[in-house]
Amino acid sequence: MIDISANSARERVAKPALLSVEEAKALDVAKMTDLFTRHLNPGQLHFMKLLGFHKVKIERAEGMYYYDQNDRKILDFFGGFGSLALGHNHPRILDARRKFQDENRQEIAIAFMSQYATALAHNLAACSPGELDMVFLGSSGSEAMEAAIKVAERAAGSKRPKIVYAENSFHGKTKGVLSITDGSLYRGEFKLVDNTVKVPFGDIDAIEIAFRTDPEIGVIVLETVQGGGGIIQAETAFWQRLRELCDKYGVLWVADEVQCGFGRTGKFYAFEHHGVVPDVTALAKSLGGGKSAMGAMIAKRDVYMKAYGTPKTAMIHAMATFGGIGEACVTSIEAMNVLYDEHLIDNSANTGDYLLSRLKELQVRYPSLLKEVRGQGMMIGIEFHDLSKTMPLVLRPVVAMLDDKLKGSLPGFIGSHLLRDHGVLVAFTEYNRNVIRLEPPLICEKSHVDDFITAFDEVMSRGIVRIVKDFVAAQVK
C-alpha cells in the first residue's frame, strides 16, 4: 500500500459508496433489478420480464450448465451467441489463466513485442487455409470486423471505395460496421458511411450485376452463415461463383466468421465447407475461450501489405491498447489447443447432425407449429409458422391481420416455457423473429441433445392454445 503520510496536509480524495466484489456477488434479484433499471438498460429489462428471465440470478457455470440462485441446473443451448465453444469454465482454460496470474506475467506490453500475441497470431495462421496469415488482434467481433473492412478498403484503393453487403446482415454495432449491418433497429438514426451497396443474401446474379455495373466496388462483406438473419446459408455453388467473380472483377471478399467460425459448423471456418478461401476473415466470440474478450482479423499477406506494408502506413490501424493483451492471448492460445485436442470440431459435426435429425423428427410430428429446421454443426435455426397458421381455422383470419406485429411471440412463449418448466436456455434472432437459435457449446453430447429434445417435445405437445394460455398465466403470477 502506498504511504501518503507525507502528503497529510493535502485533503485526501474521498471514496464514493462503491460496492465491493463480495457485495456484488451477494446482490439478490430485487437489488440487481433496481441497479439494472437505474444504471444499465430499463428497456431491455422489459423484454426480460416478458420471458421470465429477470427472475434468474446465475451463481456459477460449468460445462453445459448454468446454476441459478436455487442451485437449479440450466442447460445452455444459447451459448452466448456462439461464444462458448468450450463450455463454461473449461478446466484447461482456468489452469492457463491461473498460471499466467501466478507468474505475474505482463498484460500490456505496447512498447515491446509480446510473446503471447505473436504465438496467437501464428496459431491463427496455422488454422487458416490458403494465404490467410496476417493477423490483427482486438477485443470484440465488431473491432475485428472494423479491422477487416479497413484493410480491405485500403487494399482495394481509393478509386474503389464501395462495399457490398447483404440484406439481413449483422456485422457489429460500432459505426463503421453498423453501416453494413442491415437493421433499422440497430442503425437507429445514426449518421453512417454511405459508400455501401446492398444485395440480397445468396443472390449471385445481383452480385454479378453490381460488380459489372459499378467499377467503384472494391469490397464485398458477407457472413458465411447469417446468424441474426435466422441461420441462413447459401449453397456451395454460390460461394464458388462468388470467388470467381471477385477474382474476375478484382473485388476483395471479406468473410465474417465471428459467430459461425471456430469450429461451430463442423469446420474451423464455415467457408471451408465450400472449398473456397476469402481474402480477409474475422473471428471472435469463442476465440476467447469463454473467459476473455478476443477478436481477430486474418488477411492474405498481399492484401495486408497493400494496406499497411510500409513504415509510413504500418501504424494506420495498429492494435489498440488492449489488442493482444497478455491473459486474453494466453486464453485464446489454450482455447485453440483444446478445440483440437478434444476433437470438438468433429463433435460439432457429429452431434450437430444428431441434433438436426432429432429436430426434424419433431417437425414431422408438429407440422402446424414448426415450419423449418436448418443449419449445420452447432448452429441451428428452428423456424415457426406465423402465429395465425398455428391457430384453429376459425381464428386464423382474425389473427392473420396481426401476424407481423406478433412475429416472435411464439418463439418467445416457447423459450419462456423451456426455461421456466425445463431449465433449458435458447436464443432468438434479430431479423426473422419467428426463429429460435441454438448454439450450444461444442462439448455438447448426445445425452444433452436428448434432454433438450425431451423438453422441447413436451412444450410442443401442449398445442398452441395451451402454450399461449400457460404463458399468459405466468405473466399474471
CSV table of C-alpha atoms in Angstrom, one decimal:
chain,number,residue,atom,x,y,z
A,1,MET,CA,0.0,0.0,0.0
A,2,ILE,CA,1.2,3.5,-0.8
A,3,ASP,CA,2.2,5.6,2.2
A,4,ILE,CA,0.6,9.0,1.8
A,5,SER,CA,1.5,10.3,5.3
A,6,ALA,CA,3.9,12.8,3.7
A,7,ASN,CA,1.0,14.4,1.9
A,8,SER,CA,-1.2,14.6,5.0
A,9,ALA,CA,-1.6,18.4,4.7
A,10,ARG,CA,-3.4,17.8,1.5
A,11,GLU,CA,-7.0,16.7,1.7
A,12,ARG,CA,-7.5,13.1,0.6
A,13,VAL,CA,-9.8,12.1,-2.2
A,14,ALA,CA,-13.0,10.7,-0.6
A,15,LYS,CA,-14.1,7.2,-1.6
A,16,PRO,CA,-17.6,7.1,-3.1
A,17,ALA,CA,-20.1,4.5,-2.0
A,18,LEU,CA,-18.6,1.7,-4.0
A,19,LEU,CA,-19.8,-1.9,-3.9
A,20,SER,CA,-17.1,-4.5,-3.2
A,21,VAL,CA,-16.6,-7.7,-5.1
A,22,GLU,CA,-18.2,-9.7,-2.3
A,23,GLU,CA,-21.1,-7.3,-2.1
A,24,ALA,CA,-21.7,-7.6,-5.8
A,25,LYS,CA,-21.7,-11.4,-5.6
A,26,ALA,CA,-24.3,-11.2,-2.8
A,27,LEU,CA,-26.8,-9.0,-4.7
A,28,ASP,CA,-30.2,-10.5,-4.8
A,29,VAL,CA,-32.6,-10.4,-7.8
A,30,ALA,CA,-34.5,-7.4,-6.4
A,31,LYS,CA,-31.4,-5.3,-5.9
A,32,MET,CA,-30.0,-6.4,-9.3
A,33,THR,CA,-33.3,-5.3,-10.9
A,34,ASP,CA,-33.1,-1.9,-9.2
A,35,LEU,CA,-29.5,-1.3,-10.3
A,36,PHE,CA,-30.1,-2.6,-13.8
A,37,THR,CA,-33.0,-0.2,-14.2
A,38,ARG,CA,-31.2,2.8,-12.8
A,39,HIS,CA,-27.8,2.3,-14.5
A,40,LEU,CA,-27.9,-0.2,-17.4
A,41,ASN,CA,-30.9,-0.6,-19.7
A,42,PRO,CA,-34.5,-0.4,-18.4
A,43,GLY,CA,-35.9,-1.0,-21.8
A,44,GLN,CA,-34.1,-4.4,-22.1
A,45,LEU,CA,-35.5,-5.3,-18.7
A,46,HIS,CA,-39.0,-5.1,-20.1
A,47,PHE,CA,-38.3,-8.0,-22.5
A,48,MET,CA,-36.5,-10.0,-19.8
A,49,LYS,CA,-39.6,-9.7,-17.7
A,50,LEU,CA,-41.9,-10.9,-20.6
A,51,LEU,CA,-39.8,-14.1,-20.9
A,52,GLY,CA,-39.4,-14.6,-17.2
A,53,PHE,CA,-35.6,-14.3,-17.5
A,54,HIS,CA,-35.5,-11.5,-14.9
A,55,LYS,CA,-36.2,-14.0,-12.1
A,56,VAL,CA,-32.9,-15.8,-12.6
A,57,LYS,CA,-29.6,-14.9,-10.9
A,58,ILE,CA,-26.7,-17.0,-12.1
A,59,GLU,CA,-24.4,-18.1,-9.3
A,60,ARG,CA,-22.0,-20.3,-11.2
A,61,ALA,CA,-21.5,-22.1,-14.5
A,62,GLU,CA,-19.7,-25.3,-15.6
A,63,GLY,CA,-19.6,-27.2,-18.8
A,64,MET,CA,-23.1,-27.2,-20.4
A,65,TYR,CA,-24.9,-25.7,-17.5
A,66,TYR,CA,-25.6,-22.6,-15.6
A,67,TYR,CA,-26.7,-22.8,-11.9
A,68,ASP,CA,-29.1,-20.3,-10.5
A,69,GLN,CA,-29.7,-18.9,-7.0
A,70,ASN,CA,-31.7,-22.0,-6.2
A,71,ASP,CA,-28.9,-24.3,-7.5
A,72,ARG,CA,-31.2,-25.3,-10.4
A,73,LYS,CA,-29.3,-26.5,-13.5
A,74,ILE,CA,-30.0,-24.6,-16.7
A,75,LEU,CA,-29.0,-26.4,-19.9
A,76,ASP,CA,-27.3,-23.9,-22.1
A,77,PHE,CA,-28.4,-24.2,-25.7
A,78,PHE,CA,-27.9,-20.5,-26.2
A,79,GLY,CA,-24.1,-20.5,-25.8
A,80,GLY,CA,-23.7,-16.7,-25.7
A,81,PHE,CA,-24.5,-16.4,-29.4
A,82,GLY,CA,-21.6,-18.8,-30.1
A,83,SER,CA,-19.2,-17.6,-27.5
A,84,LEU,CA,-18.9,-20.8,-25.5
A,85,ALA,CA,-17.4,-23.4,-27.8
A,86,LEU,CA,-15.6,-25.0,-24.9
A,87,GLY,CA,-18.5,-24.7,-22.5
A,88,HIS,CA,-18.4,-22.7,-19.2
A,89,ASN,CA,-15.2,-22.6,-17.2
A,90,HIS,CA,-13.3,-25.3,-19.0
A,91,PRO,CA,-10.6,-26.6,-16.6
A,92,ARG,CA,-7.7,-26.2,-19.0
A,93,ILE,CA,-8.7,-22.6,-19.6
A,94,LEU,CA,-8.9,-21.9,-15.9
A,95,ASP,CA,-5.5,-23.5,-15.3
A,96,ALA,CA,-3.8,-21.5,-18.1
A,97,ARG,CA,-5.2,-18.2,-16.8
A,98,ARG,CA,-4.3,-19.1,-13.2
A,99,LYS,CA,-0.7,-19.9,-14.1
A,100,PHE,CA,-0.4,-16.7,-16.1
A,101,GLN,CA,-1.5,-14.7,-13.0
A,102,ASP,CA,0.6,-16.7,-10.5
A,103,GLU,CA,3.7,-15.9,-12.6
A,104,ASN,CA,3.0,-12.2,-12.7
A,105,ARG,CA,3.1,-12.1,-16.5
A,106,GLN,CA,2.7,-8.9,-18.4
A,107,GLU,CA,-0.7,-7.8,-19.7
A,108,ILE,CA,0.1,-4.7,-21.6
A,109,ALA,CA,3.4,-4.6,-23.5
A,110,ILE,CA,2.8,-1.9,-26.1
A,111,ALA,CA,6.4,-0.8,-26.2
A,112,PHE,CA,7.7,-4.3,-26.8
A,113,MET,CA,6.8,-7.4,-28.8
A,114,SER,CA,4.5,-9.8,-26.9
A,115,GLN,CA,5.3,-13.5,-27.0
A,116,TYR,CA,1.6,-14.2,-26.4
A,117,ALA,CA,0.3,-12.1,-29.2
A,118,THR,CA,2.9,-13.4,-31.7
A,119,ALA,CA,2.1,-17.0,-30.7
A,120,LEU,CA,-1.6,-16.5,-31.1
A,121,ALA,CA,-1.1,-14.9,-34.5
A,122,HIS,CA,1.0,-17.9,-35.5
A,123,ASN,CA,-1.8,-20.3,-34.3
A,124,LEU,CA,-4.4,-18.4,-36.2
A,125,ALA,CA,-2.4,-18.5,-39.4
A,126,ALA,CA,-1.8,-22.3,-38.9
A,127,CYS,CA,-5.5,-22.9,-38.7
A,128,SER,CA,-6.4,-20.7,-41.7
A,129,PRO,CA,-6.4,-22.1,-45.2
A,130,GLY,CA,-4.7,-20.7,-48.3
A,131,GLU,CA,-2.8,-17.5,-47.8
A,132,LEU,CA,-4.6,-16.2,-44.8
A,133,ASP,CA,-1.7,-15.5,-42.5
A,134,MET,CA,-1.6,-11.8,-41.4
A,135,VAL,CA,-3.4,-11.1,-38.1
A,136,PHE,CA,-4.8,-8.2,-36.2
A,137,LEU,CA,-5.9,-8.7,-32.6
A,138,GLY,CA,-8.7,-6.9,-30.9
A,139,SER,CA,-11.3,-7.3,-28.2
A,140,SER,CA,-14.6,-8.0,-30.0
A,141,GLY,CA,-16.3,-9.1,-33.2
A,142,SER,CA,-17.1,-5.5,-34.0
A,143,GLU,CA,-13.5,-4.5,-33.7
A,144,ALA,CA,-12.3,-7.5,-35.7
A,145,MET,CA,-14.7,-6.6,-38.5
A,146,GLU,CA,-13.8,-2.9,-38.4
A,147,ALA,CA,-10.2,-4.0,-39.0
A,148,ALA,CA,-11.3,-6.4,-41.8
A,149,ILE,CA,-13.2,-3.8,-43.8
A,150,LYS,CA,-10.5,-1.2,-43.3
A,151,VAL,CA,-7.7,-3.5,-44.5
A,152,ALA,CA,-9.8,-4.5,-47.5
A,153,GLU,CA,-10.8,-0.9,-48.3
A,154,ARG,CA,-7.2,0.3,-48.2
A,155,ALA,CA,-6.0,-2.6,-50.3
A,156,ALA,CA,-8.8,-2.1,-52.9
A,157,GLY,CA,-7.6,1.5,-53.3
A,158,SER,CA,-9.1,5.0,-53.1
A,159,LYS,CA,-10.7,4.6,-56.6
A,160,ARG,CA,-12.8,1.6,-55.4
A,161,PRO,CA,-14.3,2.7,-52.1
A,162,LYS,CA,-17.7,1.0,-52.3
A,163,ILE,CA,-18.5,-2.0,-50.1
A,164,VAL,CA,-21.2,-4.6,-51.0
A,165,TYR,CA,-23.1,-6.1,-48.1
A,166,ALA,CA,-26.2,-8.4,-47.8
A,167,GLU,CA,-29.8,-8.0,-46.6
A,168,ASN,CA,-30.4,-9.2,-43.1
A,169,SER,CA,-26.7,-8.9,-42.3
A,170,PHE,CA,-25.2,-8.3,-38.8
A,171,HIS,CA,-21.6,-7.3,-38.6
A,172,GLY,CA,-21.5,-5.3,-35.3
A,173,LYS,CA,-22.7,-2.2,-33.6
A,174,THR,CA,-19.7,0.2,-33.9
A,175,LYS,CA,-20.4,2.9,-36.5
A,176,GLY,CA,-18.2,1.5,-39.3
A,177,VAL,CA,-19.6,-2.0,-39.4
A,178,LEU,CA,-23.1,-0.7,-38.5
A,179,SER,CA,-23.1,0.8,-42.0
A,180,ILE,CA,-23.0,-2.7,-43.4
A,181,THR,CA,-25.4,-4.1,-40.8
A,182,ASP,CA,-28.8,-4.3,-42.3
A,183,GLY,CA,-31.2,-3.5,-39.5
A,184,SER,CA,-33.2,-0.3,-38.8
A,185,LEU,CA,-33.3,-1.2,-35.1
A,186,TYR,CA,-29.5,-1.1,-34.7
A,187,ARG,CA,-29.0,1.7,-37.2
A,188,GLY,CA,-31.4,4.0,-35.4
A,189,GLU,CA,-30.9,7.5,-36.7
A,190,PHE,CA,-27.1,7.4,-36.6
A,191,LYS,CA,-25.2,9.1,-39.5
A,192,LEU,CA,-23.5,6.2,-41.2
A,193,VAL,CA,-21.0,6.0,-44.0
A,194,ASP,CA,-22.6,5.9,-47.4
A,195,ASN,CA,-20.1,4.0,-49.6
A,196,THR,CA,-22.2,0.9,-49.4
A,197,VAL,CA,-24.3,-1.3,-51.8
A,198,LYS,CA,-26.9,-3.7,-50.5
A,199,VAL,CA,-27.8,-7.0,-52.3
A,200,PRO,CA,-30.0,-10.0,-51.3
A,201,PHE,CA,-28.0,-12.7,-49.4
A,202,GLY,CA,-27.2,-15.6,-51.7
A,203,ASP,CA,-28.2,-13.9,-54.9
A,204,ILE,CA,-25.2,-14.3,-57.1
A,205,ASP,CA,-26.9,-12.7,-60.1
A,206,ALA,CA,-27.4,-9.5,-58.1
A,207,ILE,CA,-23.8,-9.5,-57.0
A,208,GLU,CA,-22.6,-10.0,-60.6
A,209,ILE,CA,-24.7,-7.1,-61.9
A,210,ALA,CA,-23.4,-4.9,-59.1
A,211,PHE,CA,-19.7,-5.8,-59.8
A,212,ARG,CA,-20.2,-5.4,-63.6
A,213,THR,CA,-22.1,-2.1,-63.5
A,214,ASP,CA,-20.2,-0.3,-60.7
A,215,PRO,CA,-16.4,-0.1,-61.1
A,216,GLU,CA,-16.2,1.7,-57.7
A,217,ILE,CA,-17.0,-1.5,-55.9
A,218,GLY,CA,-13.8,-2.8,-54.2
A,219,VAL,CA,-15.0,-5.0,-51.4
A,220,ILE,CA,-17.9,-7.4,-50.6
A,221,VAL,CA,-18.6,-8.4,-46.9
A,222,LEU,CA,-20.8,-11.4,-46.1
A,223,GLU,CA,-21.4,-13.6,-43.1
A,224,THR,CA,-20.8,-17.2,-44.2
A,225,VAL,CA,-23.8,-18.1,-42.1
A,226,GLN,CA,-26.3,-15.4,-41.3
A,227,GLY,CA,-26.9,-15.7,-37.5
A,228,GLY,CA,-29.2,-12.8,-36.9
A,229,GLY,CA,-30.9,-13.5,-40.2
A,230,GLY,CA,-32.2,-16.7,-38.8
A,231,ILE,CA,-29.4,-19.2,-39.5
A,232,ILE,CA,-29.4,-18.7,-43.3
A,233,GLN,CA,-26.8,-20.4,-45.5
A,234,ALA,CA,-26.0,-20.2,-49.2
A,235,GLU,CA,-25.2,-23.2,-51.4
A,236,THR,CA,-21.7,-24.2,-52.3
A,237,ALA,CA,-22.2,-23.1,-55.9
A,238,PHE,CA,-22.9,-19.6,-54.7
A,239,TRP,CA,-19.6,-19.3,-52.7
A,240,GLN,CA,-17.6,-20.8,-55.5
A,241,ARG,CA,-19.1,-18.5,-58.1
A,242,LEU,CA,-18.5,-15.6,-55.7
A,243,ARG,CA,-14.8,-16.4,-55.5
A,244,GLU,CA,-14.7,-16.5,-59.3
A,245,LEU,CA,-16.5,-13.1,-59.6
A,246,CYS,CA,-14.2,-11.5,-57.0
A,247,ASP,CA,-11.2,-12.7,-58.9
A,248,LYS,CA,-12.6,-11.6,-62.3
A,249,TYR,CA,-13.6,-8.1,-61.2
A,250,GLY,CA,-10.8,-7.5,-58.7
A,251,VAL,CA,-13.1,-7.3,-55.7
A,252,LEU,CA,-11.9,-8.3,-52.2
A,253,TRP,CA,-14.1,-10.8,-50.3
A,254,VAL,CA,-14.4,-10.4,-46.5
A,255,ALA,CA,-15.9,-13.4,-44.8
A,256,ASP,CA,-17.5,-12.6,-41.4
A,257,GLU,CA,-16.9,-15.7,-39.3
A,258,VAL,CA,-17.3,-14.1,-35.9
A,259,GLN,CA,-20.2,-16.3,-35.0
A,260,CYS,CA,-20.0,-19.2,-37.3
A,261,GLY,CA,-16.2,-19.8,-37.1
A,262,PHE,CA,-14.1,-21.6,-34.5
A,263,GLY,CA,-15.5,-25.0,-35.4
A,264,ARG,CA,-19.1,-24.2,-34.9
A,265,THR,CA,-20.3,-25.6,-38.2
A,266,GLY,CA,-18.0,-28.7,-38.2
A,267,LYS,CA,-15.1,-27.0,-39.8
A,268,PHE,CA,-12.7,-24.4,-38.3
A,269,TYR,CA,-14.2,-21.9,-40.7
A,270,ALA,CA,-17.7,-22.3,-42.2
A,271,PHE,CA,-16.4,-21.3,-45.7
A,272,GLU,CA,-14.2,-24.4,-45.7
A,273,HIS,CA,-17.3,-26.5,-46.4
A,274,HIS,CA,-17.4,-24.9,-49.8
A,275,GLY,CA,-13.7,-25.3,-50.9
A,276,VAL,CA,-13.0,-21.6,-51.2
A,277,VAL,CA,-10.9,-19.0,-49.3
A,278,PRO,CA,-11.8,-15.3,-48.8
A,279,ASP,CA,-9.3,-12.5,-48.9
A,280,VAL,CA,-10.0,-11.4,-45.4
A,281,THR,CA,-11.9,-13.0,-42.5
A,282,ALA,CA,-12.6,-12.3,-38.8
A,283,LEU,CA,-13.1,-14.4,-35.7
A,284,ALA,CA,-14.2,-13.5,-32.1
A,285,LYS,CA,-16.7,-14.9,-29.6
A,286,SER,CA,-15.4,-18.5,-28.8
A,287,LEU,CA,-11.8,-17.4,-29.7
A,288,GLY,CA,-11.8,-16.0,-26.1
A,289,GLY,CA,-12.3,-19.5,-24.6
A,290,GLY,CA,-15.4,-18.3,-22.8
A,291,LYS,CA,-13.3,-16.3,-20.3
A,292,SER,CA,-11.9,-13.4,-22.3
A,293,ALA,CA,-12.9,-10.8,-24.9
A,294,MET,CA,-10.8,-11.6,-28.0
A,295,GLY,CA,-11.3,-10.8,-31.7
A,296,ALA,CA,-9.1,-11.3,-34.7
A,297,MET,CA,-8.9,-10.3,-38.3
A,298,ILE,CA,-6.9,-12.6,-40.6
A,299,ALA,CA,-5.9,-11.4,-44.1
A,300,LYS,CA,-4.0,-12.7,-47.0
A,301,ARG,CA,-0.5,-11.3,-46.9
A,302,ASP,CA,-0.7,-9.4,-50.2
A,303,VAL,CA,-3.9,-7.7,-49.1
A,304,TYR,CA,-2.4,-6.7,-45.7
A,305,MET,CA,0.8,-5.4,-47.3
A,306,LYS,CA,-1.0,-3.3,-49.8
A,307,ALA,CA,-2.8,-1.6,-46.9
A,308,TYR,CA,-0.1,-1.4,-44.2
A,309,GLY,CA,3.1,-2.7,-45.7
A,310,THR,CA,5.4,0.3,-45.3
A,311,PRO,CA,6.8,2.0,-42.3
A,312,LYS,CA,4.8,5.1,-43.3
A,313,THR,CA,1.5,3.1,-43.3
A,314,ALA,CA,2.2,0.5,-40.7
A,315,MET,CA,0.6,2.4,-37.8
A,316,ILE,CA,-2.6,3.4,-39.6
A,317,HIS,CA,-4.5,0.6,-38.0
A,318,ALA,CA,-2.2,-0.9,-35.4
A,319,MET,CA,-3.5,-2.7,-32.4
A,320,ALA,CA,-5.3,-0.7,-29.8
A,321,THR,CA,-4.2,-0.6,-26.1
A,322,PHE,CA,-5.9,-3.9,-25.3
A,323,GLY,CA,-5.3,-5.6,-28.6
A,324,GLY,CA,-3.2,-8.6,-27.8
A,325,ILE,CA,-3.4,-8.2,-24.0
A,326,GLY,CA,-1.5,-10.9,-22.3
A,327,GLU,CA,-4.0,-13.1,-20.4
A,328,ALA,CA,-6.6,-12.8,-23.2
A,329,CYS,CA,-4.0,-14.1,-25.7
A,330,VAL,CA,-3.0,-16.9,-23.4
A,331,THR,CA,-6.7,-17.9,-23.0
A,332,SER,CA,-7.1,-18.0,-26.8
A,333,ILE,CA,-3.9,-20.0,-27.3
A,334,GLU,CA,-5.2,-22.6,-24.9
A,335,ALA,CA,-8.7,-22.5,-26.4
A,336,MET,CA,-7.4,-23.3,-29.8
A,337,ASN,CA,-5.4,-26.2,-28.5
A,338,VAL,CA,-8.4,-27.5,-26.5
A,339,LEU,CA,-10.5,-27.3,-29.7
A,340,TYR,CA,-8.3,-29.7,-31.5
A,341,ASP,CA,-7.0,-31.8,-28.6
A,342,GLU,CA,-10.6,-32.7,-27.6
A,343,HIS,CA,-11.8,-33.1,-31.2
A,344,LEU,CA,-14.5,-30.5,-30.7
A,345,ILE,CA,-14.8,-29.6,-34.4
A,346,ASP,CA,-15.6,-33.3,-35.1
A,347,ASN,CA,-18.0,-33.4,-32.2
A,348,SER,CA,-19.7,-30.3,-33.5
A,349,ALA,CA,-20.3,-32.0,-36.9
A,350,ASN,CA,-21.4,-35.4,-35.5
A,351,THR,CA,-23.6,-34.2,-32.6
A,352,GLY,CA,-24.9,-31.4,-34.8
A,353,ASP,CA,-26.1,-34.0,-37.3
A,354,TYR,CA,-27.8,-35.8,-34.4
A,355,LEU,CA,-29.5,-32.6,-33.2
A,356,LEU,CA,-30.7,-31.8,-36.7
A,357,SER,CA,-32.2,-35.3,-37.2
A,358,ARG,CA,-34.0,-35.2,-33.8
A,359,LEU,CA,-35.4,-31.8,-34.6
A,360,LYS,CA,-36.6,-32.9,-38.0
A,361,GLU,CA,-38.5,-35.7,-36.3
A,362,LEU,CA,-40.3,-33.1,-34.2
A,363,GLN,CA,-41.0,-31.1,-37.4
A,364,VAL,CA,-42.8,-34.1,-38.8
A,365,ARG,CA,-44.7,-34.5,-35.5
A,366,TYR,CA,-45.7,-30.8,-35.2
A,367,PRO,CA,-46.1,-29.5,-38.8
A,368,SER,CA,-48.6,-26.8,-37.8
A,369,LEU,CA,-46.0,-25.3,-35.4
A,370,LEU,CA,-42.6,-25.9,-37.0
A,371,LYS,CA,-42.0,-24.5,-40.5
A,372,GLU,CA,-38.4,-25.4,-41.0
A,373,VAL,CA,-35.3,-26.8,-39.2
A,374,ARG,CA,-31.9,-25.8,-40.7
A,375,GLY,CA,-28.3,-25.3,-40.0
A,376,GLN,CA,-25.0,-27.1,-39.7
A,377,GLY,CA,-23.0,-28.3,-36.7
A,378,MET,CA,-23.9,-26.5,-33.6
A,379,MET,CA,-25.5,-23.6,-35.3
A,380,ILE,CA,-29.2,-24.5,-35.8
A,381,GLY,CA,-32.3,-22.5,-36.6
A,382,ILE,CA,-35.9,-23.6,-35.7
A,383,GLU,CA,-38.4,-21.5,-37.7
A,384,PHE,CA,-42.0,-21.4,-36.6
A,385,HIS,CA,-45.0,-20.6,-38.7
A,386,ASP,CA,-46.7,-17.2,-38.3
A,387,LEU,CA,-49.0,-17.3,-35.3
A,388,SER,CA,-52.2,-17.3,-37.4
A,389,LYS,CA,-51.2,-20.6,-39.2
A,390,THR,CA,-50.8,-22.3,-35.8
A,391,MET,CA,-54.3,-21.4,-34.7
A,392,PRO,CA,-57.6,-23.2,-35.2
A,393,LEU,CA,-59.2,-22.5,-38.6
A,394,VAL,CA,-61.9,-20.3,-37.1
A,395,LEU,CA,-59.3,-17.9,-35.6
A,396,ARG,CA,-56.9,-17.7,-38.5
A,397,PRO,CA,-58.4,-14.8,-40.5
A,398,VAL,CA,-58.5,-12.6,-37.4
A,399,VAL,CA,-55.1,-13.4,-36.2
A,400,ALA,CA,-53.6,-13.1,-39.7
A,401,MET,CA,-54.1,-9.4,-39.6
A,402,LEU,CA,-51.7,-9.2,-36.6
A,403,ASP,CA,-49.1,-11.7,-37.8
A,404,ASP,CA,-46.5,-9.0,-38.5
A,405,LYS,CA,-46.8,-7.5,-35.1
A,406,LEU,CA,-46.9,-10.9,-33.4
A,407,LYS,CA,-43.8,-12.2,-35.1
A,408,GLY,CA,-41.5,-13.5,-32.3
A,409,SER,CA,-44.4,-14.2,-30.0
A,410,LEU,CA,-44.4,-18.0,-30.4
A,411,PRO,CA,-40.6,-18.4,-30.1
A,412,GLY,CA,-40.8,-16.2,-27.0
A,413,PHE,CA,-43.6,-18.3,-25.5
A,414,ILE,CA,-41.6,-21.5,-26.2
A,415,GLY,CA,-38.3,-20.0,-24.9
A,416,SER,CA,-40.1,-18.9,-21.7
A,417,HIS,CA,-41.6,-22.3,-21.1
A,418,LEU,CA,-38.4,-24.1,-21.8
A,419,LEU,CA,-36.6,-22.0,-19.1
A,420,ARG,CA,-39.3,-22.0,-16.5
A,421,ASP,CA,-40.5,-25.6,-16.8
A,422,HIS,CA,-37.4,-27.5,-18.0
A,423,GLY,CA,-34.4,-25.4,-17.2
A,424,VAL,CA,-33.3,-25.0,-20.8
A,425,LEU,CA,-32.0,-21.8,-22.3
A,426,VAL,CA,-32.3,-21.0,-26.0
A,427,ALA,CA,-31.7,-17.9,-28.1
A,428,PHE,CA,-33.6,-15.8,-30.7
A,429,THR,CA,-32.7,-14.0,-33.9
A,430,GLU,CA,-32.8,-10.3,-34.9
A,431,TYR,CA,-34.4,-10.2,-38.3
A,432,ASN,CA,-36.6,-13.3,-38.6
A,433,ARG,CA,-38.3,-13.2,-35.2
A,434,ASN,CA,-40.0,-16.5,-35.8
A,435,VAL,CA,-36.7,-18.3,-35.3
A,436,ILE,CA,-35.2,-19.9,-32.2
A,437,ARG,CA,-31.5,-20.1,-32.5
A,438,LEU,CA,-29.5,-23.0,-31.0
A,439,GLU,CA,-25.7,-22.5,-30.5
A,440,PRO,CA,-24.8,-24.9,-27.6
A,441,PRO,CA,-21.1,-25.4,-26.7
A,442,LEU,CA,-19.2,-27.7,-28.9
A,443,ILE,CA,-18.8,-30.1,-25.9
A,444,CYS,CA,-22.5,-30.9,-26.3
A,445,GLU,CA,-23.1,-34.7,-26.1
A,446,LYS,CA,-26.0,-36.7,-27.4
A,447,SER,CA,-27.4,-37.0,-23.9
A,448,HIS,CA,-27.6,-33.2,-23.8
A,449,VAL,CA,-29.4,-33.2,-27.1
A,450,ASP,CA,-31.8,-35.9,-25.8
A,451,ASP,CA,-32.6,-33.7,-22.8
A,452,PHE,CA,-33.2,-30.7,-25.0
A,453,ILE,CA,-35.4,-32.7,-27.3
A,454,THR,CA,-37.5,-34.1,-24.4
A,455,ALA,CA,-38.1,-30.6,-23.1
A,456,PHE,CA,-38.9,-29.1,-26.5
A,457,ASP,CA,-41.2,-32.0,-27.3
A,458,GLU,CA,-43.1,-31.6,-24.1
A,459,VAL,CA,-43.7,-27.9,-24.8
A,460,MET,CA,-44.8,-28.6,-28.4
A,461,SER,CA,-47.2,-31.3,-27.3
A,462,ARG,CA,-49.2,-28.8,-25.4
A,463,GLY,CA,-50.5,-27.3,-28.6
A,464,ILE,CA,-50.8,-23.6,-29.5
A,465,VAL,CA,-53.8,-22.8,-27.3
A,466,ARG,CA,-52.3,-24.2,-24.1
A,467,ILE,CA,-48.9,-22.7,-25.0
A,468,VAL,CA,-50.4,-19.3,-25.1
A,469,LYS,CA,-52.6,-19.8,-22.0
A,470,ASP,CA,-49.6,-21.0,-20.0
A,471,PHE,CA,-47.6,-18.0,-21.0
A,472,VAL,CA,-50.4,-15.6,-20.1
A,473,ALA,CA,-50.9,-17.3,-16.8
A,474,ALA,CA,-47.2,-17.0,-15.9
A,475,GLN,CA,-47.4,-13.2,-16.6
A,476,VAL,CA,-50.1,-12.6,-14.0
A,477,LYS,CA,-48.4,-14.6,-11.2
